Amino acid sequence: MYTEKIEMLINGRWCQGSEGKTQPLTNPATEDILTDVPHASESDLEEAIQASADGFKVWRDVTPLDRQAIMEKAARLMEDRIDDIAKTLTLEMGKPLAEAKGEMSFVIDATRWYGEEGKRAYGRLVPARVPGARQMVVKEPVGPACAFVAWNFPGTNVIRKVAGALAAGCSMLIKPSEETPGTAVAIARCFQDAGLPDGVLNVVFGVPDEVSRKVLGSWVPRKMSFTGSIPVGKHLQKLAADTMKRCTMELGGHSPVIVFEDADVEKALKVAAGFKYRNAGQVCISPTRFFIQDKAYKSFVDGFAERAQAIKVGNGMDDGVQMGPLIDARRLPIMEDFVSDAQTHGAKVVTGGERIGNQGYFYAPTVLSDVPDEAKIMNDEPFGPIAPITHFNTFDEVVERANSLPFGLASYVFTSDGDRAAKISQVLDTGLVGVNHPMVATPETPFGGVNESGYGSEGGIEGLDAFLRTKFITEMGV
Ligand code: NAD
């Protein structure tokens, strides 16, 4: 049962769109309509923008200690409500309930971490060249912020923006995905119920392009943070340029996984196959191009296929399900096209390669072997449960192939040779590198890509800094 009431939050008021427009929300596992999602009218958006300007003036003057107290209270409310929020998340997005709970644990953790870190927005004193002068570098909140986020992590994508902004003293106007609105609404309710002043957090829905044009066309937001695809990211950055907003861009990736012959192949299989099918492969840091050194190739392909076949696919609400559906029907033909294109390039379908059933957007965990670098799936982000595997011979060759795309988000390496691990970590052209394990996303470490995967970090001290600006003050005679 989907229980979350989908409303927008504008200036502390929960509301529907003033013109009554809505869109249906679909459960990707059953294709049932769960509820309606309100759309903001132009005047609703103007009100939300004004509310975020007013909310900022209130929130920037709240001390970091008092901000942290509200954030801690919000985190406790999320803990109390975790079972209900996780159900909402699974029903609207499809991932297994255990994964949804895990995601909400991250959300709670990040809320707490940012709340504490907000107390440490330190500046510094710089010795002056002029006698009697006092030179100070201070950090202050960048201003009202706005964010647009994708559906694949309905909680994580939202909290990385909201908690970073609130900890720094910024207000936030966010448009979560219309495909996964309930998780964001439930999180926002926790902040409101924890005593966040009106207007500090505003949540709207609508036609994405209309909302982003209106919000980014306004001078009020001084910062824009986006999680989503590269083409949409480029479009939003152009819109943000006219009013010189600072941007954080968390965009797509196409992460190489490099397994050397000296690696513990069993361990590499366990880690990489588990991670590949998490969230049905709809993860920006999902492993997506598997390069296996020649001698380990055959056992890796066989082991990977065995693991893929053992995955229990189904409705995320059902016990024991390990992988849910894709987010929407539009993703199914994209998967089919990746597989048929790879086959025409000479790849073999080792397992999967087809839709499961005809209700719900399920696609089988798929393994492709002998996939040449020219195949579409080795160049376009799959964002689905397909593992294309190829082999390599030398260190230099694999580095060149791994670095050959414009993406630069994550990369993974499996080796037992310390020198090799150190050397390859330095030359891989990505913002995140995991050696022998995949944990590249925690609240306390910077998360973000390079090249077309975007720029700026979320998490870590860098994630707080993204919502701060630097001011230099020099004083004399005071
Ligand atoms: P998409 O680009 O159509 O949409 C991605 C997200 O961007 C959606 O949540 C959508 O609401 C939002 N969006 C789209 N147009 C927008 C606009 N003009 N203004 C504001 N927001 C807008 O892609 P899709 O079909 O939903 O997903 C598949 C692709 O999206 C993949 O290629 C993948 O790279 C990318 N994606 C990346 C991430 C990530 O975490 N980096 C998350 C989800 C999707």
Short mmCIF file of C-alpha atoms and ligand atoms in Angstrom, two decimals:
data_model
loop_
_atom_site.label_atom_id
_atom_site.label_comp_id
_atom_site.label_asym_id
_atom_site.label_seq_id
_atom_site.Cartn_x
_atom_site.Cartn_y
_atom_site.Cartn_z
CA MET A 1 0.00 0.00 0.00
CA TYR A 2 1.37 3.38 -1.07
CA THR A 3 0.52 5.70 1.81
CA GLU A 4 2.57 8.84 1.19
CA LYS A 5 0.42 11.82 0.22
CA ILE A 6 2.22 13.62 -2.58
CA GLU A 7 2.17 17.35 -1.97
CA MET A 8 4.53 20.18 -2.69
CA LEU A 9 6.15 22.19 0.10
CA ILE A 10 6.14 25.92 -0.56
CA ASN A 11 6.98 28.38 2.19
CA GLY A 12 6.19 25.85 4.91
CA ARG A 13 2.79 24.98 3.39
CA TRP A 14 1.98 21.54 1.98
CA CYS A 15 -0.08 22.03 -1.16
CA GLN A 16 -1.26 20.81 -4.55
CA GLY A 17 -0.54 22.80 -7.73
CA SER A 18 -2.68 25.93 -7.90
CA GLU A 19 -3.86 25.07 -11.41
CA GLY A 20 -4.71 21.48 -10.47
CA LYS A 21 -2.37 19.82 -12.98
CA THR A 22 -1.05 16.38 -12.08
CA GLN A 23 0.65 13.33 -13.55
CA PRO A 24 0.16 9.69 -12.55
CA LEU A 25 2.78 7.82 -10.53
CA THR A 26 3.38 4.23 -11.65
CA ASN A 27 4.75 1.25 -9.75
CA PRO A 28 7.43 -0.14 -12.13
CA ALA A 29 7.00 -3.68 -10.75
CA THR A 30 3.25 -3.94 -11.37
CA GLU A 31 2.44 -0.99 -13.68
CA ASP A 32 -0.30 -0.03 -11.18
CA ILE A 33 -1.03 3.66 -10.73
CA LEU A 34 -0.07 4.54 -7.16
CA THR A 35 -1.28 8.14 -6.94
CA ASP A 36 -1.11 11.52 -8.69
CA VAL A 37 1.83 13.91 -8.55
CA PRO A 38 0.98 17.63 -8.48
CA HIS A 39 2.56 20.04 -10.94
CA ALA A 40 3.58 23.53 -9.87
CA SER A 41 2.05 26.37 -11.87
CA GLU A 42 4.15 29.36 -12.83
CA SER A 43 2.81 31.31 -9.87
CA ASP A 44 3.56 28.37 -7.52
CA LEU A 45 7.16 28.43 -8.74
CA GLU A 46 7.39 32.19 -8.24
CA GLU A 47 6.12 31.72 -4.69
CA ALA A 48 8.65 28.93 -4.06
CA ILE A 49 11.52 31.05 -5.41
CA GLN A 50 10.48 33.99 -3.20
CA ALA A 51 10.10 31.64 -0.21
CA SER A 52 13.65 30.37 -0.71
CA ALA A 53 14.93 33.97 -0.81
CA ASP A 54 13.09 34.78 2.44
CA GLY A 55 14.00 31.44 4.02
CA PHE A 56 17.66 32.07 3.32
CA LYS A 57 17.60 35.36 5.24
CA VAL A 58 16.26 33.51 8.29
CA TRP A 59 18.44 30.37 8.06
CA ARG A 60 21.81 32.03 7.41
CA ASP A 61 21.47 33.76 10.81
CA VAL A 62 20.71 30.54 12.70
CA THR A 63 23.91 29.34 14.37
CA PRO A 64 25.49 26.11 13.09
CA LEU A 65 24.79 24.54 16.50
CA ASP A 66 21.08 25.29 16.24
CA ARG A 67 21.01 24.12 12.62
CA GLN A 68 22.62 20.86 13.69
CA ALA A 69 20.03 20.39 16.44
CA ILE A 70 17.19 20.60 13.88
CA MET A 71 19.02 18.28 11.50
CA GLU A 72 19.59 15.77 14.30
CA LYS A 73 15.89 15.88 15.14
CA ALA A 74 15.05 15.31 11.46
CA ALA A 75 17.44 12.31 11.41
CA ARG A 76 15.65 10.81 14.44
CA LEU A 77 12.27 11.26 12.78
CA MET A 78 13.61 9.48 9.69
CA GLU A 79 14.76 6.63 11.95
CA ASP A 80 11.28 6.40 13.46
CA ARG A 81 9.68 6.39 10.00
CA ILE A 82 12.25 4.29 8.13
CA ASP A 83 9.96 1.31 7.49
CA ASP A 84 7.23 3.44 5.91
CA ILE A 85 9.66 5.54 3.87
CA ALA A 86 11.47 2.45 2.58
CA LYS A 87 8.12 0.97 1.44
CA THR A 88 7.31 4.19 -0.39
CA LEU A 89 10.73 4.09 -2.03
CA THR A 90 10.36 0.48 -3.19
CA LEU A 91 6.82 0.96 -4.49
CA GLU A 92 7.70 3.99 -6.59
CA MET A 93 11.21 3.04 -7.70
CA GLY A 94 11.27 -0.77 -7.68
CA LYS A 95 14.45 -1.61 -5.75
CA PRO A 96 14.20 -4.42 -3.15
CA LEU A 97 12.97 -3.34 0.26
CA ALA A 98 16.29 -4.21 1.93
CA GLU A 99 18.11 -1.91 -0.52
CA ALA A 100 15.54 0.83 0.11
CA LYS A 101 16.16 0.54 3.86
CA GLY A 102 19.90 0.63 3.24
CA GLU A 103 19.45 3.78 1.19
CA MET A 104 17.43 5.41 3.97
CA SER A 105 20.19 4.51 6.45
CA PHE A 106 22.58 6.44 4.20
CA VAL A 107 20.13 9.36 4.17
CA ILE A 108 20.01 9.43 7.98
CA ASP A 109 23.79 9.08 8.24
CA ALA A 110 24.37 11.92 5.75
CA THR A 111 21.91 14.20 7.56
CA ARG A 112 23.82 13.69 10.80
CA TRP A 113 27.24 13.98 9.20
CA TYR A 114 26.46 17.25 7.43
CA GLY A 115 24.75 18.68 10.53
CA GLU A 116 27.96 18.15 12.50
CA GLU A 117 30.25 19.29 9.69
CA GLY A 118 28.34 22.58 9.40
CA LYS A 119 29.99 23.52 12.72
CA ARG A 120 33.37 23.34 11.02
CA ALA A 121 32.98 25.89 8.21
CA TYR A 122 36.30 27.37 9.27
CA GLY A 123 38.00 30.41 7.78
CA ARG A 124 41.55 31.57 8.55
CA LEU A 125 43.67 34.56 9.51
CA VAL A 126 46.43 35.57 7.11
CA PRO A 127 49.44 37.53 8.48
CA ALA A 128 49.22 41.05 7.05
CA ARG A 129 51.92 42.91 5.11
CA VAL A 130 50.78 46.23 6.56
CA PRO A 131 51.38 46.89 10.27
CA GLY A 132 48.12 47.02 12.24
CA ALA A 133 46.01 45.26 9.60
CA ARG A 134 44.01 42.13 10.34
CA GLN A 135 43.28 39.88 7.36
CA MET A 136 40.46 37.36 7.59
CA VAL A 137 39.23 34.74 5.20
CA VAL A 138 35.65 33.78 6.09
CA LYS A 139 33.29 31.18 4.69
CA GLU A 140 29.65 32.15 4.32
CA PRO A 141 26.63 30.37 2.81
CA VAL A 142 26.53 30.88 -0.94
CA GLY A 143 22.85 31.93 -0.89
CA PRO A 144 19.55 30.29 -1.78
CA ALA A 145 20.30 27.03 -3.61
CA CYS A 146 18.28 24.93 -6.04
CA ALA A 147 18.57 21.32 -7.12
CA PHE A 148 17.18 18.88 -9.67
CA VAL A 149 17.65 15.19 -9.05
CA ALA A 150 17.08 11.88 -10.79
CA TRP A 151 14.98 8.92 -9.73
CA ASN A 152 17.61 6.19 -9.25
CA PHE A 153 18.35 7.03 -5.60
CA PRO A 154 15.19 8.83 -4.49
CA GLY A 155 16.60 9.39 -1.00
CA THR A 156 20.37 9.66 -1.48
CA ASN A 157 20.18 12.05 -4.43
CA VAL A 158 17.88 14.34 -2.45
CA ILE A 159 19.73 14.33 0.88
CA ARG A 160 23.16 15.01 -0.60
CA LYS A 161 21.80 18.34 -1.82
CA VAL A 162 19.41 19.16 1.01
CA ALA A 163 21.70 18.31 3.94
CA GLY A 164 24.73 20.00 2.33
CA ALA A 165 22.76 23.19 1.76
CA LEU A 166 21.12 23.26 5.19
CA ALA A 167 24.38 22.56 7.04
CA ALA A 168 26.05 25.46 5.23
CA GLY A 169 23.20 27.88 6.02
CA CYS A 170 21.60 27.92 2.55
CA SER A 171 17.92 27.52 1.77
CA MET A 172 17.03 24.85 -0.79
CA LEU A 173 14.43 24.71 -3.55
CA ILE A 174 14.43 21.17 -4.91
CA LYS A 175 12.64 19.41 -7.74
CA PRO A 176 12.96 15.69 -7.09
CA SER A 177 12.06 13.31 -9.89
CA GLU A 178 8.35 13.06 -10.67
CA GLU A 179 8.97 9.31 -10.98
CA THR A 180 9.96 8.97 -7.31
CA PRO A 181 8.33 11.88 -5.46
CA GLY A 182 7.17 10.18 -2.24
CA THR A 183 10.60 9.54 -0.76
CA ALA A 184 11.55 13.20 -1.12
CA VAL A 185 8.22 14.31 0.36
CA ALA A 186 8.67 11.97 3.33
CA ILE A 187 12.18 13.30 3.95
CA ALA A 188 10.98 16.89 3.71
CA ARG A 189 8.21 16.14 6.23
CA CYS A 190 10.88 15.02 8.71
CA PHE A 191 12.70 18.35 8.35
CA GLN A 192 9.47 20.37 8.68
CA ASP A 193 8.36 18.33 11.69
CA ALA A 194 11.81 18.85 13.24
CA GLY A 195 11.20 22.61 13.26
CA LEU A 196 12.89 23.85 10.10
CA PRO A 197 11.69 27.44 9.56
CA ASP A 198 9.22 28.03 6.72
CA GLY A 199 10.76 28.65 3.32
CA VAL A 200 14.15 27.08 4.14
CA LEU A 201 13.25 23.88 2.29
CA ASN A 202 10.85 24.04 -0.67
CA VAL A 203 9.86 21.00 -2.76
CA VAL A 204 8.15 21.30 -6.15
CA PHE A 205 7.20 18.99 -9.03
CA GLY A 206 6.23 19.67 -12.60
CA VAL A 207 7.34 19.35 -16.21
CA PRO A 208 11.13 19.17 -15.66
CA ASP A 209 12.07 21.52 -18.48
CA GLU A 210 9.47 24.12 -17.48
CA VAL A 211 10.48 24.04 -13.81
CA SER A 212 14.21 24.22 -14.49
CA ARG A 213 13.83 27.10 -16.98
CA LYS A 214 11.78 29.11 -14.50
CA VAL A 215 13.96 28.46 -11.47
CA LEU A 216 17.29 28.83 -13.26
CA GLY A 217 16.03 31.95 -15.05
CA SER A 218 15.61 33.64 -11.68
CA TRP A 219 18.43 35.58 -10.08
CA VAL A 220 17.44 34.31 -6.61
CA PRO A 221 19.20 30.89 -6.55
CA ARG A 222 22.94 31.44 -6.30
CA LYS A 223 23.79 27.79 -6.61
CA MET A 224 22.49 24.88 -8.66
CA SER A 225 23.22 21.23 -7.96
CA PHE A 226 22.14 18.50 -10.39
CA THR A 227 22.23 14.71 -10.41
CA GLY A 228 21.27 13.09 -13.69
CA SER A 229 22.31 12.49 -17.25
CA ILE A 230 25.07 14.31 -19.12
CA PRO A 231 22.82 15.85 -21.83
CA VAL A 232 20.39 17.25 -19.23
CA GLY A 233 23.33 18.45 -17.14
CA LYS A 234 24.79 20.39 -20.06
CA HIS A 235 21.39 21.93 -20.77
CA LEU A 236 20.95 23.02 -17.14
CA GLN A 237 24.46 24.43 -16.92
CA LYS A 238 23.70 26.63 -19.94
CA LEU A 239 20.50 27.86 -18.28
CA ALA A 240 22.42 28.59 -15.06
CA ALA A 241 25.10 30.57 -16.90
CA ASP A 242 22.91 33.62 -17.59
CA THR A 243 22.72 34.43 -13.90
CA MET A 244 26.22 33.11 -13.12
CA LYS A 245 25.07 30.45 -10.67
CA ARG A 246 27.70 28.14 -9.26
CA CYS A 247 27.04 24.54 -10.23
CA THR A 248 27.74 21.07 -8.91
CA MET A 249 27.19 18.48 -11.64
CA GLU A 250 26.88 14.82 -10.67
CA LEU A 251 26.38 13.22 -14.08
CA GLY A 252 26.56 9.79 -15.68
CA GLY A 253 29.50 7.43 -15.80
CA HIS A 254 30.74 4.34 -17.61
CA SER A 255 32.94 2.71 -15.01
CA PRO A 256 35.71 0.33 -16.07
CA VAL A 257 36.43 -2.72 -13.91
CA ILE A 258 39.96 -4.00 -14.41
CA VAL A 259 40.80 -7.47 -13.13
CA PHE A 260 44.48 -8.44 -13.27
CA GLU A 261 45.61 -12.07 -13.35
CA ASP A 262 47.17 -11.74 -9.90
CA ALA A 263 43.83 -10.78 -8.33
CA ASP A 264 41.73 -12.98 -6.12
CA VAL A 265 39.25 -13.72 -8.92
CA GLU A 266 36.63 -15.22 -6.58
CA LYS A 267 36.65 -12.05 -4.51
CA ALA A 268 36.52 -9.87 -7.63
CA LEU A 269 33.51 -11.87 -8.85
CA LYS A 270 31.71 -11.57 -5.54
CA VAL A 271 32.22 -7.82 -5.36
CA ALA A 272 31.72 -6.95 -9.02
CA ALA A 273 28.71 -9.19 -9.72
CA GLY A 274 26.99 -8.06 -6.52
CA PHE A 275 27.57 -4.42 -7.34
CA LYS A 276 26.67 -4.75 -11.05
CA TYR A 277 23.06 -5.82 -10.42
CA ARG A 278 22.40 -3.57 -7.43
CA ASN A 279 19.49 -1.25 -8.26
CA ALA A 280 19.19 -3.21 -11.54
CA GLY A 281 22.37 -1.51 -12.72
CA GLN A 282 20.73 1.93 -12.53
CA VAL A 283 23.60 3.48 -10.61
CA CYS A 284 25.88 6.22 -11.92
CA ILE A 285 28.93 4.40 -10.47
CA SER A 286 27.75 0.94 -11.56
CA PRO A 287 30.54 -1.22 -13.03
CA THR A 288 29.83 -1.14 -16.76
CA ARG A 289 32.92 -2.13 -18.77
CA PHE A 290 34.68 -5.28 -17.59
CA PHE A 291 38.32 -5.66 -18.69
CA ILE A 292 39.74 -9.02 -17.59
CA GLN A 293 43.37 -10.00 -18.12
CA ASP A 294 43.71 -12.94 -20.53
CA LYS A 295 44.47 -15.80 -18.13
CA ALA A 296 41.60 -14.90 -15.76
CA TYR A 297 39.10 -14.22 -18.55
CA LYS A 298 37.32 -17.55 -18.96
CA SER A 299 36.86 -18.28 -15.27
CA PHE A 300 35.64 -14.71 -14.72
CA VAL A 301 33.00 -14.92 -17.48
CA ASP A 302 31.79 -18.32 -16.26
CA GLY A 303 31.68 -17.22 -12.63
CA PHE A 304 29.90 -13.97 -13.48
CA ALA A 305 27.23 -15.78 -15.50
CA GLU A 306 26.67 -18.23 -12.66
CA ARG A 307 26.13 -15.40 -10.24
CA ALA A 308 23.85 -13.51 -12.65
CA GLN A 309 21.68 -16.60 -13.11
CA ALA A 310 21.32 -17.04 -9.36
CA ILE A 311 19.83 -13.55 -8.82
CA LYS A 312 16.19 -13.59 -7.79
CA VAL A 313 14.41 -10.94 -9.86
CA GLY A 314 10.96 -9.71 -8.88
CA ASN A 315 8.78 -7.22 -7.06
CA GLY A 316 10.99 -5.48 -4.50
CA MET A 317 8.26 -5.88 -1.88
CA ASP A 318 8.54 -9.68 -1.98
CA ASP A 319 10.83 -11.60 0.38
CA GLY A 320 14.17 -12.69 -0.98
CA VAL A 321 14.03 -10.57 -4.15
CA GLN A 322 17.50 -9.29 -5.04
CA MET A 323 16.80 -7.23 -8.14
CA GLY A 324 13.72 -5.23 -9.11
CA PRO A 325 12.46 -3.77 -12.38
CA LEU A 326 13.81 -0.90 -14.46
CA ILE A 327 12.27 2.47 -13.71
CA ASP A 328 10.09 2.76 -16.79
CA ALA A 329 8.99 1.02 -19.99
CA ARG A 330 11.22 3.39 -21.99
CA ARG A 331 14.33 1.64 -20.64
CA LEU A 332 13.40 -1.84 -21.99
CA PRO A 333 13.94 -1.18 -25.74
CA ILE A 334 17.19 0.59 -24.82
CA MET A 335 18.45 -2.64 -23.16
CA GLU A 336 17.29 -4.71 -26.14
CA ASP A 337 19.12 -2.40 -28.50
CA PHE A 338 22.36 -2.64 -26.47
CA VAL A 339 22.26 -6.44 -26.67
CA SER A 340 21.41 -6.73 -30.38
CA ASP A 341 24.01 -4.10 -31.28
CA ALA A 342 26.67 -6.00 -29.28
CA GLN A 343 25.71 -9.24 -31.06
CA THR A 344 26.09 -7.64 -34.47
CA HIS A 345 29.59 -6.61 -33.32
CA GLY A 346 30.41 -10.26 -32.52
CA ALA A 347 29.59 -10.42 -28.79
CA LYS A 348 27.99 -13.50 -27.23
CA VAL A 349 25.02 -13.49 -24.86
CA VAL A 350 26.22 -15.76 -22.05
CA THR A 351 23.07 -15.33 -20.00
CA GLY A 352 19.97 -13.12 -19.98
CA GLY A 353 19.53 -10.74 -22.88
CA GLU A 354 15.76 -10.48 -22.67
CA ARG A 355 12.80 -9.00 -20.87
CA ILE A 356 11.26 -11.10 -18.11
CA GLY A 357 7.45 -11.50 -18.36
CA ASN A 358 5.19 -8.84 -19.77
CA GLN A 359 4.04 -7.03 -16.67
CA GLY A 360 6.45 -4.74 -14.86
CA TYR A 361 9.65 -3.50 -16.47
CA PHE A 362 11.86 -6.48 -15.63
CA TYR A 363 15.00 -7.22 -17.61
CA ALA A 364 17.11 -10.32 -16.97
CA PRO A 365 20.56 -9.97 -15.37
CA THR A 366 22.65 -10.21 -18.52
CA VAL A 367 26.25 -11.13 -19.28
CA LEU A 368 27.82 -10.42 -22.67
CA SER A 369 31.27 -11.80 -23.47
CA ASP A 370 33.81 -10.92 -26.19
CA VAL A 371 32.33 -7.44 -26.48
CA PRO A 372 34.48 -5.27 -28.75
CA ASP A 373 35.20 -1.67 -27.74
CA GLU A 374 33.21 -0.47 -30.78
CA ALA A 375 29.90 -1.90 -29.51
CA LYS A 376 27.40 0.71 -28.37
CA ILE A 377 27.29 -0.65 -24.81
CA MET A 378 31.03 -0.02 -24.42
CA ASN A 379 30.46 3.64 -25.31
CA ASP A 380 26.99 4.66 -24.04
CA GLU A 381 26.11 4.37 -20.37
CA PRO A 382 23.98 1.19 -20.02
CA PHE A 383 22.07 2.20 -16.85
CA GLY A 384 20.68 -1.31 -16.66
CA PRO A 385 21.53 -4.90 -15.64
CA ILE A 386 23.92 -5.74 -18.47
CA ALA A 387 27.58 -6.65 -17.90
CA PRO A 388 29.72 -6.43 -21.05
CA ILE A 389 33.00 -8.34 -20.60
CA THR A 390 36.14 -8.20 -22.69
CA HIS A 391 39.79 -9.17 -22.16
CA PHE A 392 43.14 -7.39 -22.21
CA ASN A 393 46.81 -8.24 -22.25
CA THR A 394 49.02 -5.45 -20.86
CA PHE A 395 48.81 -2.71 -18.23
CA ASP A 396 49.30 0.11 -20.74
CA GLU A 397 46.71 -1.31 -23.09
CA VAL A 398 44.01 -1.55 -20.44
CA VAL A 399 44.70 1.93 -19.10
CA GLU A 400 44.34 3.39 -22.57
CA ARG A 401 41.09 1.55 -23.20
CA ALA A 402 39.67 2.39 -19.76
CA ASN A 403 40.47 6.09 -20.25
CA SER A 404 39.22 6.26 -23.83
CA LEU A 405 35.71 7.64 -23.14
CA PRO A 406 34.67 11.18 -22.18
CA PHE A 407 33.20 9.86 -18.88
CA GLY A 408 35.24 10.07 -15.67
CA LEU A 409 33.18 9.03 -12.66
CA ALA A 410 34.35 5.76 -11.08
CA SER A 411 36.77 2.96 -11.86
CA TYR A 412 37.51 -0.31 -10.10
CA VAL A 413 40.66 -2.39 -10.01
CA PHE A 414 41.33 -5.88 -8.68
CA THR A 415 44.94 -6.85 -8.04
CA SER A 416 47.07 -8.22 -5.22
CA ASP A 417 50.13 -6.22 -6.32
CA GLY A 418 50.55 -3.06 -4.23
CA ASP A 419 52.78 -1.27 -6.74
CA ARG A 420 50.35 -1.93 -9.55
CA ALA A 421 47.44 -0.71 -7.41
CA ALA A 422 49.28 2.53 -6.65
CA LYS A 423 50.33 3.08 -10.26
CA ILE A 424 46.92 2.47 -11.81
CA SER A 425 45.08 4.57 -9.20
CA GLN A 426 47.16 7.51 -10.35
CA VAL A 427 46.60 7.13 -14.08
CA LEU A 428 42.89 6.28 -14.20
CA ASP A 429 41.06 9.40 -15.39
CA THR A 430 38.15 9.23 -12.93
CA GLY A 431 37.07 11.06 -9.79
CA LEU A 432 36.68 7.83 -7.78
CA VAL A 433 38.86 4.72 -7.74
CA GLY A 434 38.03 1.52 -5.81
CA VAL A 435 40.83 -1.02 -5.40
CA ASN A 436 39.64 -4.51 -4.44
CA HIS A 437 36.39 -3.10 -3.05
CA PRO A 438 33.64 -0.83 -4.36
CA MET A 439 32.81 1.48 -1.44
CA VAL A 440 33.40 4.84 -3.09
CA ALA A 441 30.32 6.60 -1.66
CA THR A 442 30.08 7.49 2.04
CA PRO A 443 28.82 10.68 3.71
CA GLU A 444 32.32 11.63 4.89
CA THR A 445 34.21 11.20 1.60
CA PRO A 446 34.01 13.36 -1.54
CA PHE A 447 31.91 11.86 -4.31
CA GLY A 448 32.06 13.23 -7.84
CA GLY A 449 33.38 12.85 -11.34
CA VAL A 450 35.73 14.50 -13.81
CA ASN A 451 35.46 15.22 -17.54
CA GLU A 452 31.90 14.80 -18.86
CA SER A 453 30.83 13.07 -15.66
CA GLY A 454 30.69 16.53 -14.14
CA TYR A 455 32.53 18.40 -11.45
CA GLY A 456 32.22 19.34 -7.80
CA SER A 457 31.84 16.93 -4.92
CA GLU A 458 29.05 15.83 -2.64
CA GLY A 459 29.99 14.42 0.74
CA GLY A 460 33.15 15.09 2.71
CA ILE A 461 34.32 18.57 3.58
CA GLU A 462 34.16 19.29 -0.17
CA GLY A 463 30.40 18.68 -0.11
CA LEU A 464 29.93 21.37 2.51
CA ASP A 465 32.30 23.72 0.74
CA ALA A 466 30.11 23.45 -2.38
CA PHE A 467 27.47 25.50 -0.54
CA LEU A 468 29.91 28.07 0.88
CA ARG A 469 31.57 31.09 -0.66
CA THR A 470 34.79 32.74 0.37
CA LYS A 471 35.07 36.33 1.55
CA PHE A 472 38.28 38.20 2.33
CA ILE A 473 38.05 40.96 4.93
CA THR A 474 40.94 43.21 5.83
CA GLU A 475 40.62 45.58 8.81
CA MET A 476 42.74 48.34 10.23
CA GLY A 477 42.29 50.49 13.27
CA VAL A 478 39.44 48.54 14.82
P1 NAD B 1 16.86 11.58 -18.40
O1 NAD B 1 18.08 12.31 -18.74
O2 NAD B 1 15.66 11.75 -19.26
O3 NAD B 1 16.41 11.98 -16.94
C1 NAD B 1 17.26 11.97 -15.83
C2 NAD B 1 16.66 12.86 -14.75
O4 NAD B 1 16.78 14.22 -15.12
C3 NAD B 1 15.17 12.61 -14.48
O5 NAD B 1 14.94 12.45 -13.11
C4 NAD B 1 14.47 13.86 -15.00
O6 NAD B 1 13.38 14.26 -14.18
C5 NAD B 1 15.55 14.91 -14.93
N1 NAD B 1 15.40 15.90 -16.00
C6 NAD B 1 15.22 15.65 -17.32
N2 NAD B 1 15.12 16.80 -18.01
C7 NAD B 1 15.24 17.80 -17.09
C8 NAD B 1 15.23 19.21 -17.18
N3 NAD B 1 15.11 19.85 -18.35
N4 NAD B 1 15.35 19.93 -16.04
C9 NAD B 1 15.50 19.32 -14.85
N5 NAD B 1 15.55 17.98 -14.70
C10 NAD B 1 15.41 17.23 -15.82
O7 NAD B 1 17.25 10.05 -18.34
P2 NAD B 1 16.44 8.73 -17.93
O8 NAD B 1 15.94 8.01 -19.15
O9 NAD B 1 15.46 9.00 -16.83
O10 NAD B 1 17.61 7.87 -17.30
C11 NAD B 1 18.62 7.30 -18.05
C12 NAD B 1 19.81 8.20 -18.23
O11 NAD B 1 19.90 9.12 -17.16
C13 NAD B 1 21.09 7.39 -18.18
O12 NAD B 1 21.76 7.55 -19.39
C14 NAD B 1 21.87 7.94 -17.01
O13 NAD B 1 23.11 8.45 -17.41
C15 NAD B 1 21.14 9.13 -16.53
N6 NAD B 1 20.96 9.15 -15.09
C16 NAD B 1 22.04 9.41 -14.31
C17 NAD B 1 21.89 9.42 -12.95
C18 NAD B 1 23.05 9.67 -12.04
O14 NAD B 1 22.99 9.31 -10.88
N7 NAD B 1 24.13 10.29 -12.49
C19 NAD B 1 20.66 9.18 -12.38
C20 NAD B 1 19.57 8.91 -13.21
C21 NAD B 1 19.73 8.92 -14.58
#
